[in-house]
């Protein structure tokens, strides 16, 4: 699999972003210049493995809504995408993942030390780009959200294994995804000089859409086939992560003998796992999870309606709808 | 061993900094509040393992020289010390070190994943503190120097093993130590609103003192006993790192059969290592290395003389002299 295509090449409402997205990728790569050659190769590999550049799209569209300076906006987008990339590099190392989106992870080719340091270097250069926005509130939020993301991962590592809790789940997907989505839309509005209520509306749009995005990811972990995802079906649950489809399934199937350990915070056996993953795929829990994602998107769209209509606002609306409809 | 004492409790010229250093440590710990409890425990452990707080002392004294706002200055010092701490956490993981200054490393007690994430969290909170200085040039330099440090580690990992090169050595100790020393003194002068020539003089003072500090560290790696250092004598060379005492030894002993592999960029056998470490300890290379450190300190002091005399400037002079005289 050659990595997934950028959204902008497949979704017509993102076509106007194509050039800027390419420019943002160029800014990311430029951060590697003048440093150890393998760093550029590493980032090249990571960028080629695709990623939908959804954070970049959100940032660019949100900023353009308020007429943000294009150069600062692209710098912000590159900072956010590079921060996201850095967290993925360390994530893959910690999970021992050898594939991401069907392509080899850095972790599968490099020593742990080199992988840790590459992630660190990406953090460093993301911070340089953030500083280049020259907005103290944006820089502060940037540093803050990195703490939120990492704290979420630490909590997941120490405390969330095989624990079936809605509160924990929402906290986790906020830390993992929605926090950086809201940082993207909020920061872009700040760079664009939007008024406080509009900045808050954009933050909330990013938050809601981010929550929905992660729920859909967690649904696809059950419903996609392994080849599409580049990882086994039900991989979250196999790693002891109880996501929304499983939480709904537990609500509706309290008597299923296979899920009993989860009610006591214990992990499932391999046989139980296979049966439960298959049961969840067939169950109403998938539909309920979609409805929950739609509820978040609906709240995001409601927020968005408070900013004046524009082609960019329309594209953000379509992007929100796409997020629930996507199959990958 | 209870960890080394802070400099400020043993050196009279640093006595006026005691309260501020304690406040800086408090600010570092406060960065852990409201996050996963183990993070605070981890930082507690790291802070207890001591460290000389030499970067904190440099920052506070440099800023005070120019009447910097005490709160912003302490924030800067905490940012720098926390950044330094974060790099140590990842270093120990990459080296597999189980002890630092005679106390267990985080790495020896936590899983690799937890250690990576703790380092990441420290980076994040260091960045928050840097943002709190509200100086864009300082924030930018802060991000920049993290890239320099990490790039140096990557170069060391990929390219410096058993390579005897003066240029590589100076590049490496700049990245490892002098870059953050110069960031400390430079940033403090910027926060203090110093004029450009004074800012440059302070940067150069930090640079020179940082180079000297690392050279002394590299000497002590040969001359201290293992119990004092909390690691084996000659540990750098054992890891394939050719430092200044070894470089001088190679210059003076081209015919020593034990060092021949190093002339071809190959590593030494265990027997060769033991003999070479003993030979270096006894050789004139140690004295020559001290002279080189003194040369750096001398240049630093020369730079410092361009700023007006003050009790803080005097303390910075004494600090520079202490750096060459220290035995630990």
XYZ file of C-alpha atoms in Angstrom:
656
model
C 0.000 0.000 0.000
C 1.477 3.334 -1.006
C 0.042 5.269 1.959
C -3.281 7.004 1.847
C -3.762 9.997 -0.429
C -4.013 13.468 1.022
C -7.581 14.512 1.580
C -7.107 17.531 -0.628
C -6.547 15.400 -3.712
C -9.704 13.383 -3.184
C -12.173 15.879 -1.720
C -13.235 18.687 -3.991
C -13.987 21.157 -1.206
C -10.328 20.934 -0.124
C -8.937 21.483 -3.631
C -8.203 25.177 -2.974
C -5.826 24.097 -0.169
C -3.587 21.885 -2.327
C -0.797 24.395 -2.886
C -0.722 25.512 0.717
C -0.645 21.940 2.000
C 2.325 21.258 -0.255
C 3.980 24.427 1.052
C 3.351 23.296 4.645
C 4.988 19.936 3.921
C 7.917 21.815 2.423
C 8.236 23.868 5.617
C 8.247 20.685 7.672
C 11.026 19.177 5.557
C 13.002 22.433 5.638
C 13.211 22.067 9.419
C 15.534 19.112 8.887
C 18.058 21.016 6.726
C 21.555 21.465 8.095
C 21.138 18.661 10.599
C 22.058 15.002 10.540
C 21.170 13.630 7.087
C 19.228 10.681 8.449
C 16.781 13.081 10.084
C 15.644 14.298 6.701
C 15.365 10.742 5.448
C 13.321 9.849 8.503
C 10.890 12.710 8.028
C 10.712 11.980 4.305
C 9.682 8.437 5.145
C 7.112 9.662 7.647
C 5.637 12.239 5.299
C 5.432 9.714 2.485
C 3.470 7.368 4.706
C 0.743 9.915 4.185
C -1.616 11.001 6.835
C -4.636 12.924 5.816
C -3.219 16.333 6.763
C -6.547 16.928 8.421
C -4.961 19.164 11.078
C -3.282 21.160 8.323
C -6.599 21.524 6.489
C -8.403 22.603 9.673
C -5.708 25.149 10.459
C -5.573 26.638 6.974
C -9.355 26.859 6.579
C -9.889 28.283 10.085
C -7.235 30.935 9.581
C -8.456 31.891 6.120
C -11.956 32.373 7.557
C -10.529 35.369 9.417
C -8.075 36.529 6.753
C -4.970 35.356 8.610
C -1.610 36.242 7.109
C -0.873 33.279 4.779
C 2.759 32.896 5.813
C 2.077 32.860 9.551
C -0.831 30.514 8.976
C 1.274 28.030 7.044
C 3.944 28.263 9.746
C 1.320 27.448 12.368
C 0.001 24.537 10.294
C 3.519 23.144 9.870
C 4.155 23.471 13.616
C 0.988 21.556 14.441
C 1.505 18.816 11.861
C 5.142 18.378 12.974
C 4.080 18.168 16.630
C 1.528 15.530 15.658
C 4.205 13.648 13.701
C 6.576 13.713 16.683
C 3.952 12.204 18.968
C 3.276 9.443 16.406
C 6.981 8.560 16.247
C 7.144 8.092 20.024
C 3.753 6.338 20.060
C 4.868 3.747 17.546
C 8.017 3.146 19.581
C 6.079 2.698 22.808
C 3.482 0.417 21.199
C 6.186 -1.459 19.293
C 4.190 -0.813 16.094
C 5.957 -1.898 12.948
C 3.394 -0.555 10.510
C 1.412 2.647 10.277
C -1.102 3.006 7.460
C 0.411 -0.087 5.873
C 3.928 1.372 5.679
C 6.907 0.572 7.930
C 7.256 2.813 10.999
C 10.544 4.521 11.803
C 10.599 2.275 14.834
C 10.685 -0.831 12.639
C 13.842 0.354 10.883
C 15.763 2.311 13.523
C 17.099 1.551 16.977
C 14.963 2.685 19.927
C 17.530 5.363 20.756
C 17.474 6.808 17.257
C 13.669 6.745 17.255
C 13.425 8.545 20.618
C 15.857 11.207 19.414
C 14.111 11.650 16.070
C 10.848 12.281 17.908
C 12.660 14.731 20.196
C 14.122 16.505 17.201
C 10.681 16.817 15.614
C 9.370 18.310 18.894
C 12.236 20.786 18.856
C 11.623 21.892 15.292
C 7.865 22.040 15.846
C 8.627 24.410 18.716
C 10.810 26.534 16.425
C 7.922 26.812 13.951
C 5.521 27.662 16.778
C 7.905 30.414 17.903
C 7.955 31.679 14.316
C 4.226 32.468 14.570
C 5.354 35.186 16.996
C 2.099 34.932 18.934
C 2.706 34.370 22.644
C -0.820 32.955 23.256
C -0.390 30.511 20.361
C 3.084 29.461 21.552
C 1.758 28.977 25.074
C -1.181 26.884 23.858
C 1.192 24.879 21.696
C 3.356 23.985 24.699
C 0.257 23.366 26.819
C -1.326 20.936 24.373
C 1.866 18.893 24.115
C 1.611 18.397 27.874
C -2.047 17.367 27.529
C -1.253 14.839 24.794
C 1.676 13.300 26.657
C -0.169 13.245 29.983
C -2.962 11.385 28.187
C -0.506 8.810 26.914
C 1.001 8.380 30.367
C -2.449 7.889 31.870
C -3.220 5.360 29.151
C 0.030 3.523 29.870
C -0.406 3.428 33.637
C -4.094 3.419 34.271
C -6.383 2.682 31.354
C -5.572 -0.901 30.528
C -8.750 -3.017 30.286
C -10.715 -0.390 32.174
C -14.254 0.154 30.916
C -15.112 3.748 31.766
C -16.928 6.330 29.647
C -15.253 9.195 31.550
C -11.798 7.746 30.984
C -12.627 7.187 27.335
C -13.686 10.782 26.715
C -10.686 12.105 28.611
C -8.411 9.898 26.580
C -9.768 10.841 23.145
C -9.678 14.494 24.159
C -5.993 14.190 25.064
C -5.201 12.029 22.058
C -7.019 13.896 19.302
C -9.504 16.635 20.188
C -6.951 18.703 22.107
C -4.772 19.193 19.023
C -7.808 19.708 16.769
C -9.051 22.497 19.036
C -5.535 23.918 19.199
C -5.479 24.029 15.390
C -8.745 25.875 14.946
C -8.262 28.108 18.008
C -4.701 29.118 17.092
C -5.651 29.799 13.489
C -8.459 32.091 14.632
C -6.054 33.874 17.016
C -3.512 34.342 14.203
C -6.366 35.644 12.069
C -7.143 38.276 14.697
C -10.700 36.997 15.300
C -12.751 38.463 18.160
C -12.969 36.447 21.389
C -16.420 34.897 20.725
C -15.356 33.783 17.248
C -12.100 32.374 18.640
C -14.128 30.389 21.169
C -16.568 29.216 18.482
C -13.673 27.974 16.381
C -12.074 26.236 19.365
C -15.331 24.473 20.097
C -15.769 23.470 16.463
C -12.270 21.942 16.550
C -12.971 20.209 19.838
C -16.250 18.636 18.694
C -14.902 17.578 15.337
C -11.810 16.133 17.027
C -13.913 14.052 19.418
C -15.964 12.777 16.455
C -12.819 12.045 14.462
C -11.388 9.834 17.187
C -14.688 8.012 17.724
C -14.766 7.197 14.014
C -11.158 5.991 14.237
C -12.197 3.756 17.092
C -15.169 2.431 15.093
C -12.956 1.754 12.049
C -10.594 -0.200 14.286
C -13.452 -2.715 14.548
C -15.126 -2.453 11.147
C -12.253 -2.057 8.648
C -10.334 -5.013 7.404
C -6.758 -5.465 8.551
C -5.248 -4.719 5.111
C -6.976 -1.329 4.911
C -5.894 -0.260 8.388
C -2.411 -1.762 8.295
C -3.059 -3.314 11.712
C -5.198 -6.170 13.054
C -8.959 -5.675 13.498
C -9.794 -4.755 17.078
C -6.201 -3.768 17.790
C -7.230 -1.281 20.505
C -9.040 -3.907 22.550
C -6.203 -6.357 21.939
C -3.929 -3.772 23.556
C -6.334 -3.419 26.464
C -7.893 -0.150 25.298
C -11.644 -0.073 25.801
C -13.119 2.274 23.182
C -16.667 3.487 22.562
C -17.954 0.549 20.463
C -16.847 -1.807 23.235
C -18.352 0.426 25.941
C -21.748 0.377 24.174
C -21.459 -3.354 23.627
C -20.857 -3.844 27.356
C -23.955 -1.764 28.159
C -26.123 -3.884 25.853
C -24.622 -7.289 26.640
C -24.060 -7.448 30.360
C -24.654 -11.204 30.308
C -22.149 -12.100 27.555
C -19.737 -14.426 29.379
C -16.802 -13.326 27.220
C -16.848 -9.717 28.447
C -17.172 -10.432 32.160
C -13.462 -9.751 32.920
C -13.880 -6.180 31.642
C -16.531 -5.498 34.264
C -13.835 -6.244 36.831
C -11.138 -4.247 35.062
C -9.328 -7.370 33.926
C -8.084 -8.034 30.393
C -9.545 -10.640 28.039
C -7.918 -13.881 26.978
C -6.979 -14.289 23.313
C -10.018 -16.494 22.634
C -12.331 -14.073 24.400
C -10.802 -11.213 22.413
C -11.461 -12.828 19.041
C -15.073 -13.627 19.932
C -15.742 -10.183 21.434
C -14.229 -8.332 18.470
C -16.448 -10.362 16.116
C -19.504 -9.752 18.308
C -18.906 -5.998 18.461
C -18.551 -5.795 14.658
C -21.997 -7.392 14.279
C -23.655 -5.466 17.076
C -25.745 -2.339 17.387
C -22.771 -0.783 19.278
C -21.266 0.286 15.949
C -24.409 2.186 14.979
C -24.653 3.771 18.426
C -21.014 4.903 18.163
C -21.723 6.527 14.789
C -24.657 8.346 16.356
C -22.412 9.629 19.128
C -19.867 10.872 16.580
C -22.697 12.605 14.697
C -23.822 14.250 17.912
C -20.336 15.761 18.331
C -20.208 16.892 14.701
C -23.641 18.470 15.077
C -22.410 20.510 18.059
C -19.331 21.532 16.083
C -21.426 22.695 13.148
C -23.719 24.638 15.470
C -20.670 26.474 16.827
C -19.401 27.155 13.341
C -22.693 28.818 12.352
C -21.858 31.748 14.655
C -19.055 32.891 12.338
C -19.935 34.723 9.117
C -20.522 32.551 6.046
C -17.610 32.199 3.616
C -16.264 29.565 1.230
C -13.878 28.494 4.019
C -16.715 28.083 6.509
C -18.523 25.944 3.959
C -15.414 23.820 3.490
C -15.145 23.383 7.280
C -18.795 22.224 7.289
C -18.080 19.706 4.557
C -14.935 18.589 6.390
C -16.991 17.910 9.527
C -19.477 15.840 7.532
C -16.676 13.968 5.807
C -15.211 13.036 9.170
C -18.249 10.948 10.112
C -18.655 9.533 6.625
C -15.030 8.474 6.079
C -14.167 4.838 5.690
C -10.412 5.146 6.351
C 25.090 8.248 48.220
C 22.492 10.942 48.795
C 23.223 12.843 45.560
C 25.535 15.760 45.352
C 24.755 18.952 47.260
C 23.638 22.033 45.384
C 26.531 24.331 44.600
C 24.811 27.142 46.432
C 25.081 25.374 49.765
C 28.805 24.746 49.412
C 30.097 27.826 47.605
C 29.901 31.088 49.511
C 29.684 33.279 46.406
C 26.455 31.506 45.462
C 24.861 31.889 48.882
C 22.733 34.881 47.795
C 21.056 32.603 45.210
C 19.832 29.975 47.696
C 16.254 31.200 47.998
C 15.847 31.750 44.286
C 17.227 28.310 43.463
C 14.739 26.787 45.849
C 11.982 28.835 44.206
C 13.093 27.627 40.766
C 12.918 24.011 41.927
C 9.439 24.729 43.254
C 8.410 26.089 39.858
C 9.718 22.939 38.205
C 7.718 20.728 40.556
C 4.609 22.883 40.126
C 4.667 22.007 36.412
C 3.689 18.466 37.364
C 0.573 19.465 39.323
C -2.771 18.313 38.005
C -1.227 15.616 35.855
C -0.631 11.926 36.381
C 0.638 11.450 39.947
C 3.625 9.367 38.905
C 4.962 12.327 36.943
C 5.432 14.302 40.120
C 7.079 11.326 41.777
C 9.389 10.949 38.811
C 10.461 14.582 38.872
C 10.836 14.442 42.644
C 13.210 11.534 42.218
C 15.145 13.354 39.504
C 15.400 16.586 41.499
C 16.534 14.712 44.588
C 19.331 13.106 42.627
C 20.806 16.560 42.764
C 22.607 18.156 39.940
C 24.575 21.218 40.651
C 21.950 23.666 39.344
C 24.819 25.319 37.562
C 22.539 26.376 34.693
C 20.125 27.873 37.213
C 22.973 29.758 38.904
C 24.279 31.056 35.577
C 20.811 32.211 34.545
C 20.015 33.946 37.829
C 23.384 35.691 38.095
C 23.400 36.766 34.445
C 19.890 38.180 34.675
C 20.543 39.958 37.965
C 23.596 41.607 36.395
C 21.144 43.555 34.234
C 18.369 43.945 36.782
C 16.041 41.422 35.156
C 12.563 41.062 36.620
C 13.007 38.362 39.317
C 9.854 36.452 38.407
C 10.584 36.243 34.697
C 14.165 35.327 35.490
C 13.176 32.464 37.766
C 10.707 31.286 35.116
C 13.503 31.270 32.550
C 15.813 29.401 34.922
C 13.140 26.778 35.603
C 12.517 26.381 31.855
C 16.209 25.792 31.193
C 16.754 23.410 34.108
C 13.623 21.436 33.136
C 14.767 21.214 29.517
C 18.127 19.956 30.748
C 16.379 17.412 32.977
C 14.249 16.178 30.066
C 17.319 15.570 27.917
C 18.970 13.626 30.780
C 15.920 11.369 31.127
C 16.049 10.420 27.440
C 19.865 10.162 27.533
C 19.805 7.677 30.375
C 17.218 5.637 28.505
C 19.253 5.603 25.307
C 22.495 4.741 27.107
C 20.729 2.209 29.301
C 22.211 3.969 32.341
C 20.919 2.663 35.635
C 22.673 5.204 37.844
C 23.221 8.947 37.627
C 25.317 10.582 40.315
C 25.107 7.374 42.312
C 21.288 7.336 42.407
C 18.954 5.132 40.341
C 17.831 6.665 37.034
C 14.139 6.805 36.111
C 15.063 4.396 33.374
C 16.152 1.799 35.927
C 12.750 1.829 37.609
C 10.282 2.514 34.791
C 9.453 0.871 31.505
C 11.036 2.389 28.382
C 7.629 3.702 27.303
C 7.019 5.479 30.601
C 10.530 6.929 30.511
C 10.115 8.251 26.962
C 6.814 9.859 27.890
C 8.141 11.362 31.115
C 10.931 12.993 29.129
C 8.360 14.244 26.611
C 6.224 15.653 29.399
C 9.227 17.484 30.847
C 9.919 18.955 27.381
C 6.308 20.093 27.192
C 6.341 21.773 30.591
C 9.755 23.322 29.915
C 8.183 24.830 26.799
C 5.268 26.176 28.871
C 7.749 27.879 31.216
C 9.687 29.257 28.255
C 6.430 30.686 26.860
C 5.791 32.249 30.272
C 8.899 34.420 29.832
C 6.853 36.144 27.104
C 9.993 36.972 25.130
C 9.759 35.770 21.532
C 13.574 35.817 21.019
C 14.065 33.764 24.195
C 11.335 31.292 23.228
C 12.828 30.944 19.752
C 16.329 30.357 21.151
C 14.892 27.858 23.605
C 13.341 25.827 20.780
C 16.468 26.230 18.678
C 18.821 24.947 21.364
C 16.704 21.854 21.944
C 17.237 21.044 18.260
C 20.991 21.599 18.648
C 21.187 19.318 21.689
C 19.165 16.526 20.097
C 20.971 16.801 16.770
C 24.233 16.442 18.697
C 22.959 13.273 20.337
C 21.843 11.869 17.005
C 25.246 12.619 15.487
C 26.886 10.949 18.476
C 24.657 7.906 18.050
C 25.187 7.535 14.314
C 28.602 8.913 13.590
C 30.917 9.510 16.529
C 31.594 6.022 17.818
C 35.331 5.392 18.252
C 36.139 8.330 16.003
C 39.144 10.381 17.109
C 38.523 13.893 15.791
C 39.088 17.227 17.547
C 36.486 18.939 15.335
C 33.877 16.313 16.145
C 34.748 16.571 19.826
C 34.285 20.338 19.978
C 31.061 20.120 17.995
C 29.789 17.446 20.341
C 30.575 19.266 23.595
C 29.055 22.432 22.155
C 25.817 20.582 21.397
C 25.866 18.652 24.649
C 26.720 21.421 27.101
C 27.950 24.782 25.840
C 24.819 25.425 23.744
C 22.552 25.379 26.805
C 25.074 27.330 28.903
C 25.164 30.085 26.282
C 21.383 29.956 26.025
C 21.171 30.506 29.807
C 23.429 33.546 29.932
C 22.182 35.001 26.631
C 18.490 34.611 27.506
C 18.997 36.053 30.974
C 20.693 39.114 29.498
C 17.838 39.489 26.978
C 15.252 39.247 29.761
C 17.321 41.838 31.653
C 17.040 44.208 28.704
C 20.814 44.384 28.181
C 22.194 46.199 25.107
C 23.281 44.055 22.139
C 27.055 44.093 22.913
C 26.428 43.074 26.522
C 24.032 40.332 25.385
C 26.738 39.016 23.065
C 29.377 39.244 25.818
C 27.145 37.220 28.137
C 26.450 34.650 25.417
C 30.162 34.256 24.814
C 30.860 33.959 28.544
C 28.266 31.158 28.732
C 29.685 29.455 25.661
C 33.288 29.476 26.902
C 32.379 28.390 30.414
C 30.176 25.639 28.968
C 32.990 24.283 26.813
C 35.297 24.311 29.864
C 32.648 22.624 32.010
C 32.291 19.716 29.601
C 36.054 19.316 29.207
C 36.346 19.054 33.001
C 33.528 16.492 33.008
C 35.456 14.518 30.421
C 38.650 14.747 32.510
C 36.806 13.630 35.651
C 35.471 10.634 33.729
C 39.104 9.445 33.713
C 40.442 10.770 37.014
C 37.584 10.295 39.514
C 36.946 7.011 41.136
C 33.899 5.035 40.142
C 32.099 5.537 43.488
C 32.348 9.327 43.235
C 31.026 9.440 39.683
C 28.437 6.704 40.033
C 29.759 5.132 36.807
C 32.889 3.207 35.801
C 36.154 5.082 35.214
C 36.650 5.825 31.511
C 32.965 5.218 30.791
C 32.979 7.549 27.774
C 35.736 5.644 26.025
C 34.094 2.365 27.005
C 31.026 3.614 25.117
C 33.183 4.525 22.142
C 33.264 8.252 22.857
C 36.699 9.757 22.263
C 37.054 12.805 24.526
C 39.802 15.397 24.924
C 42.112 13.481 27.326
C 42.093 10.572 24.908
C 42.656 12.870 21.902
C 45.746 14.387 23.578
C 46.962 10.937 24.576
C 46.695 9.807 20.948
C 48.735 12.837 19.822
C 51.514 12.046 22.297
C 51.513 8.255 21.984
C 51.131 7.443 18.313
C 53.160 4.262 18.798
C 51.145 2.785 21.718
C 49.916 -0.509 20.235
C 46.720 -0.393 22.343
C 45.365 2.747 20.684
C 46.054 1.777 17.067
C 42.418 0.826 16.337
C 41.323 4.401 17.161
C 43.552 5.753 14.388
C 41.467 3.675 12.003
C 38.143 4.655 13.578
C 37.689 1.234 15.148
C 36.728 0.561 18.767
C 39.041 -0.941 21.393
C 38.806 -4.416 22.873
C 38.016 -4.721 26.586
C 41.646 -5.435 27.447
C 42.868 -2.522 25.351
C 40.273 -0.290 27.018
C 41.446 -1.093 30.537
C 45.069 -0.492 29.661
C 44.372 2.726 27.722
C 42.178 4.171 30.477
C 44.960 3.502 33.015
C 47.577 5.001 30.691
C 45.528 8.159 30.097
C 45.030 8.645 33.858
C 48.819 8.626 34.344
C 49.645 10.697 31.284
C 50.327 14.347 30.530
C 47.031 14.343 28.544
C 45.136 15.134 31.747
C 47.222 18.218 32.409
C 46.917 19.341 28.795
C 43.131 18.956 29.013
C 43.025 21.126 32.132
C 45.037 23.757 30.286
C 42.547 23.681 27.432
C 39.632 24.122 29.873
C 41.483 27.037 31.457
C 41.952 28.600 28.040
C 38.165 28.524 27.525
C 37.505 29.951 30.981
C 40.033 32.689 30.339
C 38.183 33.709 27.162
C 34.910 33.661 29.063
C 36.289 35.922 31.793
C 37.665 38.305 29.181
C 34.179 38.587 27.693
C 32.660 39.134 31.103
C 34.981 42.077 31.805
C 33.109 44.114 29.177
C 30.025 44.328 31.404
C 30.046 46.749 34.355
C 31.352 45.391 37.663
C 28.760 44.194 40.187
C 28.500 41.546 42.908
C 26.809 39.291 40.326
C 29.626 39.743 37.830
C 32.090 38.831 40.590
C 30.069 35.711 41.378
C 30.097 34.740 37.683
C 33.889 35.143 37.726
C 34.169 32.899 40.768
C 31.781 30.414 39.157
C 34.024 30.225 36.083
C 37.075 29.574 38.261
C 35.196 26.971 40.276
C 34.307 25.126 37.069
C 37.951 24.331 36.317
C 38.798 23.619 39.945
C 35.888 21.286 40.720
C 36.531 17.687 41.549
C 32.983 16.400 40.941
